[in-house]
Coordinates of C-alpha atoms in Angstrom, one line a residue:
M1107 CA 0.0 0.0 0.0
S1108 CA 1.3 3.4 -0.9
S1109 CA 2.9 5.3 2.0
E1110 CA 2.1 8.6 0.4
S1111 CA -1.7 8.5 0.5
P1112 CA -3.3 10.3 3.4
L1113 CA -6.1 7.7 3.1
Q1114 CA -3.8 4.9 4.2
P1115 CA -3.7 5.3 8.0
A1116 CA -7.4 4.7 8.4
V1117 CA -7.3 1.6 6.3
E1118 CA -4.3 0.3 8.4
G1119 CA -6.4 0.8 11.5
F1120 CA -9.3 -1.1 10.0
L1121 CA -7.0 -4.0 9.0
C1122 CA -5.6 -4.1 12.5
Y1123 CA -9.2 -4.3 13.8
L1124 CA -9.9 -7.3 11.4
K1125 CA -6.8 -9.1 12.7
V1126 CA -7.0 -8.4 16.4
E1127 CA -10.7 -8.0 17.2
R1128 CA -12.5 -9.9 14.5
Q1129 CA -9.7 -12.5 14.2
L1130 CA -10.5 -13.1 10.6
S1131 CA -8.4 -15.6 8.6
P1132 CA -5.1 -14.3 7.0
L1133 CA -6.6 -14.9 3.6
T1134 CA -9.6 -12.8 4.4
Q1135 CA -7.4 -10.0 5.7
I1136 CA -5.3 -10.1 2.5
N1137 CA -8.5 -9.9 0.4
Y1138 CA -9.6 -6.8 2.3
Q1139 CA -6.2 -5.2 2.1
R1140 CA -6.0 -5.9 -1.7
Q1141 CA -9.4 -4.4 -2.4
L1142 CA -8.9 -1.3 -0.2
T1143 CA -5.5 -0.7 -1.7
A1144 CA -7.2 -0.6 -5.1
V1145 CA -9.8 1.8 -3.8
I1146 CA -7.1 4.1 -2.5
A1147 CA -5.3 4.1 -5.8
L1148 CA -8.5 5.0 -7.6
L1149 CA -9.3 7.8 -5.1
D1150 CA -5.7 9.1 -5.5
E1151 CA -6.4 9.4 -9.3
L1152 CA -9.5 11.4 -8.5
K1153 CA -7.5 13.7 -6.1
V1154 CA -9.6 12.6 -3.1
S1155 CA -7.4 12.8 0.0
D1156 CA -10.0 12.6 2.8
W1157 CA -12.5 9.9 3.6
L1158 CA -15.0 12.6 4.5
R1159 CA -15.2 13.6 0.9
L1160 CA -16.5 10.2 -0.2
D1161 CA -20.2 10.2 -1.2
A1162 CA -22.4 7.9 -3.2
A1163 CA -21.5 9.6 -6.5
L1164 CA -17.8 8.9 -5.9
V1165 CA -18.5 5.3 -4.9
R1166 CA -20.4 4.8 -8.2
S1167 CA -17.5 6.4 -10.0
L1168 CA -15.1 3.9 -8.3
A1169 CA -17.3 1.0 -9.3
A1170 CA -17.5 2.3 -12.9
R1171 CA -13.7 2.8 -13.1
S1172 CA -13.1 -0.7 -11.7
S1173 CA -15.4 -2.2 -14.2
R1174 CA -13.8 -0.4 -17.1
S1175 CA -10.4 -1.6 -16.0
G1176 CA -11.6 -5.2 -16.6
L1177 CA -12.6 -6.2 -13.0
K1178 CA -15.0 -9.1 -13.1
L1179 CA -18.4 -8.8 -11.5
A1180 CA -17.6 -11.1 -8.6
S1181 CA -14.4 -9.1 -7.8
L1182 CA -16.2 -5.8 -8.1
A1183 CA -18.8 -7.1 -5.6
L1184 CA -16.0 -8.0 -3.3
R1185 CA -14.4 -4.6 -3.6
L1186 CA -17.7 -2.8 -2.8
S1187 CA -18.3 -5.2 0.1
A1188 CA -14.8 -4.4 1.5
L1189 CA -15.4 -0.7 1.1
R1190 CA -18.8 -0.9 2.8
S1191 CA -17.3 -2.8 5.8
F1192 CA -14.5 -0.3 6.1
L1193 CA -16.9 2.7 6.0
D1194 CA -19.0 1.0 8.6
W1195 CA -15.9 0.8 10.8
L1196 CA -15.2 4.5 10.2
I1197 CA -18.7 5.3 11.5
S1198 CA -18.0 3.3 14.6
Q1199 CA -14.8 5.3 15.1
G1200 CA -16.7 8.6 14.7
V1201 CA -14.8 9.6 11.6
I1202 CA -17.8 9.7 9.3
K1203 CA -21.6 9.9 10.0
A1204 CA -23.0 7.8 7.2
N1205 CA -21.9 5.1 4.8
P1206 CA -22.1 6.4 1.2
A1207 CA -21.5 2.9 -0.2
K1208 CA -24.7 1.6 1.3
G1209 CA -26.8 3.2 -1.4
V1210 CA -24.7 1.7 -4.2
A1211 CA -26.1 -1.5 -5.6
T1212 CA -23.7 -4.4 -5.8
P1213 CA -23.7 -6.0 -9.2
R1214 CA -24.9 -9.6 -9.3
A1215 CA -22.6 -12.1 -10.8
T1216 CA -23.9 -15.4 -12.2
R1217 CA -23.9 -17.8 -9.4
H1218 CA -22.2 -21.1 -10.4
L1219 CA -23.1 -24.2 -8.6
P1220 CA -20.2 -25.8 -6.7
K1221 CA -18.8 -28.8 -8.4
N1222 CA -18.9 -32.1 -6.5
I1223 CA -17.6 -35.6 -6.9
D1224 CA -20.2 -38.4 -7.0
V1225 CA -20.1 -41.1 -4.3
D1226 CA -18.5 -43.8 -6.6
K1227 CA -15.7 -41.5 -7.5
V1228 CA -15.2 -40.5 -3.9
N1229 CA -14.8 -44.2 -3.0
R1230 CA -12.3 -44.6 -5.9
L1231 CA -10.3 -41.6 -4.7
L1232 CA -10.2 -43.0 -1.1
E1233 CA -8.8 -46.4 -2.2
I1234 CA -5.3 -45.6 -0.9
D1235 CA -3.4 -48.4 0.7
L1236 CA -1.0 -48.7 3.7
N1237 CA 2.3 -49.1 1.8
D1238 CA 3.6 -45.6 2.4
P1239 CA 3.4 -43.4 5.6
L1240 CA 2.7 -40.3 3.4
A1241 CA -0.1 -42.2 1.6
V1242 CA -1.6 -43.1 5.0
R1243 CA -1.5 -39.5 6.1
D1244 CA -3.1 -38.4 2.9
R1245 CA -5.8 -41.0 3.2
A1246 CA -6.5 -39.9 6.7
M1247 CA -6.7 -36.2 5.6
L1248 CA -9.1 -37.1 2.8
E1249 CA -11.3 -39.2 5.1
V1250 CA -11.5 -36.5 7.7
M1251 CA -12.2 -33.7 5.2
Y1252 CA -14.9 -35.7 3.4
G1253 CA -16.2 -37.3 6.6
A1254 CA -16.8 -33.9 8.3
G1255 CA -17.1 -31.5 5.4
L1256 CA -14.2 -29.3 6.7
R1257 CA -12.7 -26.2 5.2
L1258 CA -9.1 -26.5 4.3
S1259 CA -8.0 -24.1 7.0
E1260 CA -9.9 -26.2 9.6
L1261 CA -8.2 -29.4 8.4
V1262 CA -4.7 -28.1 8.7
G1263 CA -5.5 -26.4 12.0
I1264 CA -6.4 -29.6 13.8
D1265 CA -4.2 -30.5 16.8
L1266 CA -3.9 -33.8 18.6
G1267 CA -6.0 -32.5 21.5
H1268 CA -8.8 -31.7 19.1
L1269 CA -9.6 -35.4 18.5
D1270 CA -11.8 -37.8 20.4
L1271 CA -11.5 -41.1 18.7
A1272 CA -13.6 -42.9 21.3
T1273 CA -16.6 -40.8 20.3
G1274 CA -15.6 -40.3 16.7
E1275 CA -15.5 -36.5 16.9
V1276 CA -13.2 -33.6 16.0
W1277 CA -13.1 -30.1 17.3
V1278 CA -12.4 -27.3 14.8
K1279 CA -12.2 -23.5 14.7
G1280 CA -14.0 -22.1 11.7
K1281 CA -14.5 -18.6 10.2
G1282 CA -14.6 -15.8 12.8
S1283 CA -12.9 -18.2 15.3
K1284 CA -16.3 -20.0 15.8
E1285 CA -15.8 -23.4 17.3
R1286 CA -17.7 -26.5 16.5
R1287 CA -17.5 -30.2 17.3
L1288 CA -18.2 -32.6 14.5
P1289 CA -18.7 -36.3 13.9
I1290 CA -16.2 -37.8 11.4
G1291 CA -17.4 -41.3 10.9
R1292 CA -15.9 -44.8 11.6
T1293 CA -13.8 -45.0 8.5
A1294 CA -12.1 -41.7 9.2
V1295 CA -11.4 -42.8 12.8
L1296 CA -9.9 -46.0 11.5
W1297 CA -7.5 -44.2 9.2
L1298 CA -6.6 -41.7 11.9
E1299 CA -5.6 -44.6 14.1
Y1300 CA -3.4 -45.9 11.3
W1301 CA -1.8 -42.4 10.8
L1302 CA -1.3 -41.8 14.5
A1303 CA 0.7 -45.1 14.7
L1304 CA 3.0 -43.7 12.1
R1305 CA 3.1 -40.0 13.1
E1306 CA 6.2 -40.3 15.3
L1307 CA 8.2 -41.4 12.2
F1308 CA 8.0 -37.7 11.1
A1309 CA 9.8 -36.4 14.3
P1310 CA 6.9 -34.0 15.2
E1311 CA 7.9 -30.5 16.1
D1312 CA 4.5 -29.5 17.5
Y1313 CA 1.0 -30.8 18.3
A1314 CA -0.4 -30.6 14.8
L1315 CA -2.3 -33.7 13.8
F1316 CA -1.2 -33.7 10.2
L1317 CA 2.5 -33.2 9.5
A1318 CA 4.7 -32.4 6.5
K1319 CA 7.9 -34.5 5.9
Q1320 CA 9.9 -32.1 8.0
G1321 CA 7.8 -32.7 11.1
R1322 CA 6.0 -29.4 11.0
R1323 CA 2.3 -28.7 10.5
I1324 CA 1.4 -29.5 6.9
S1325 CA 0.6 -26.3 4.9
A1326 CA -2.6 -25.7 3.0
R1327 CA -0.7 -25.5 -0.2
N1328 CA 0.8 -29.0 0.4
V1329 CA -2.6 -30.4 1.1
Q1330 CA -4.0 -28.9 -2.2
K1331 CA -1.0 -30.4 -4.1
R1332 CA -1.4 -33.9 -2.6
F1333 CA -5.1 -34.0 -3.2
A1334 CA -4.7 -33.0 -6.8
E1335 CA -2.0 -35.7 -7.3
W1336 CA -4.2 -38.4 -5.8
G1337 CA -7.0 -37.4 -8.1
V1338 CA -4.8 -38.0 -11.1
K1339 CA -3.4 -41.3 -9.6
Q1340 CA -6.9 -42.6 -9.0
G1341 CA -8.0 -41.8 -12.5
L1342 CA -10.6 -39.1 -11.6
S1343 CA -11.7 -36.7 -14.3
G1344 CA -11.5 -33.0 -13.2
H1345 CA -9.3 -31.4 -10.7
V1346 CA -9.6 -32.7 -7.1
H1347 CA -9.2 -30.0 -4.5
P1348 CA -10.2 -29.7 -0.8
H1349 CA -13.2 -27.5 -1.4
K1350 CA -14.6 -29.9 -3.9
L1351 CA -14.6 -32.6 -1.1
R1352 CA -16.4 -30.2 1.2
H1353 CA -19.0 -29.6 -1.6
S1354 CA -19.3 -33.3 -2.1
F1355 CA -19.9 -33.9 1.6
A1356 CA -22.7 -31.2 1.7
T1357 CA -24.3 -32.5 -1.5
H1358 CA -24.3 -36.2 -0.4
M1359 CA -25.6 -35.3 3.1
L1360 CA -28.4 -33.2 1.8
E1361 CA -29.4 -35.8 -0.9
S1362 CA -29.5 -38.5 1.8
S1363 CA -31.1 -36.6 4.7
G1364 CA -32.9 -33.6 3.2
D1365 CA -32.1 -31.8 6.4
L1366 CA -30.9 -28.4 5.4
R1367 CA -30.6 -27.0 8.9
A1368 CA -28.4 -29.9 10.0
V1369 CA -26.1 -29.6 7.0
Q1370 CA -25.8 -25.9 7.8
E1371 CA -24.6 -26.7 11.3
L1372 CA -22.2 -29.3 10.1
L1373 CA -20.7 -26.9 7.5
G1374 CA -20.4 -24.1 10.0
H1375 CA -22.4 -21.6 7.8
A1376 CA -23.6 -18.6 9.7
N1377 CA -26.4 -18.0 7.3
L1378 CA -28.8 -20.7 6.0
T1379 CA -28.9 -19.0 2.5
T1380 CA -25.2 -20.0 2.1
T1381 CA -26.2 -23.7 2.6
Q1382 CA -29.2 -23.4 0.3
I1383 CA -27.1 -23.5 -2.8
Y1384 CA -26.8 -27.2 -2.3
T1385 CA -30.6 -27.6 -2.7
H1386 CA -29.9 -27.1 -6.4
F1387 CA -28.1 -30.3 -6.4
D1388 CA -30.8 -32.0 -4.5
F1389 CA -33.4 -30.7 -7.0
Q1390 CA -31.3 -31.9 -10.0
H1391 CA -31.2 -35.4 -8.4
L1392 CA -34.9 -35.4 -7.8
A1393 CA -35.6 -34.1 -11.3
S1394 CA -33.5 -36.8 -12.9
V1395 CA -35.4 -39.5 -10.9
Y1396 CA -38.7 -37.9 -11.9
D1397 CA -37.8 -37.8 -15.6
A1398 CA -36.7 -41.4 -15.6
A1399 CA -39.6 -42.8 -13.5
H1400 CA -42.8 -40.7 -14.0
P1401 CA -45.1 -42.0 -16.8
R1402 CA -46.0 -38.4 -17.8
A1403 CA -42.4 -37.3 -18.0
K1404 CA -41.3 -39.9 -20.5
R1405 CA -40.9 -38.7 -24.1
G1406 CA -43.0 -40.3 -26.8
K1407 CA -45.8 -41.2 -24.3
S1408 CA -49.3 -39.9 -24.3

């Protein structure tokens, strides 16, 4: 962020608030910083040097300039959301009295359904044997992620003390440092036991459940890389990544149970509307069954 802009100190105060008080994830903090840095650059071009000068017309101008520069709708929505949150914080600090971004409509991007892996392909992905300690670790990670529908950050953040294998539960810290205890299933427990029997071979340096070769907590990037490699090895079409396993968990749970509220709790979604996207999958499943089975849905019949 440019040290020359007089707009910068307030943004730095806001980022500190996100880190210390809100305790948002590092990735979320980076996203806020990136978007607000871009806003400052645009305001510098417009010769705006005080947040008090910002009004709805200027916010619309920022949105238009961002769009003309090639920013996609989803990124533009993120930029306006970051600005709106920052301006709300300025109000709480007594710097401004109203939020000029509140009156500016956020563009709606086309919402893509999350991609998932069907049950048979998940089973194929998880057919990893005991020949290699790293393979056992990876199988345990895959089983836990799919078994509990975890976010990637939640998976790598698990410590040994967060497990209760006797009850088949894991404790995780999700977005906004919200804690939840989740069932992981008997198969995940079995593979965790296999992994824990081998974990000492990695000369652990801390209490992290899943370790890299060097004995340190495995990184999110390493998990992404290993999952993608296993997708290729197991002959799955399409890129296998942690979030796809989370989507698969949600889809399969909803198709089997139909209990949207329970799936919301398991995923750790603060808002039920976030979970409702998976009802599209459920409807697709129901529609395909209907088309195949209902006499009045079959083509060529009268």
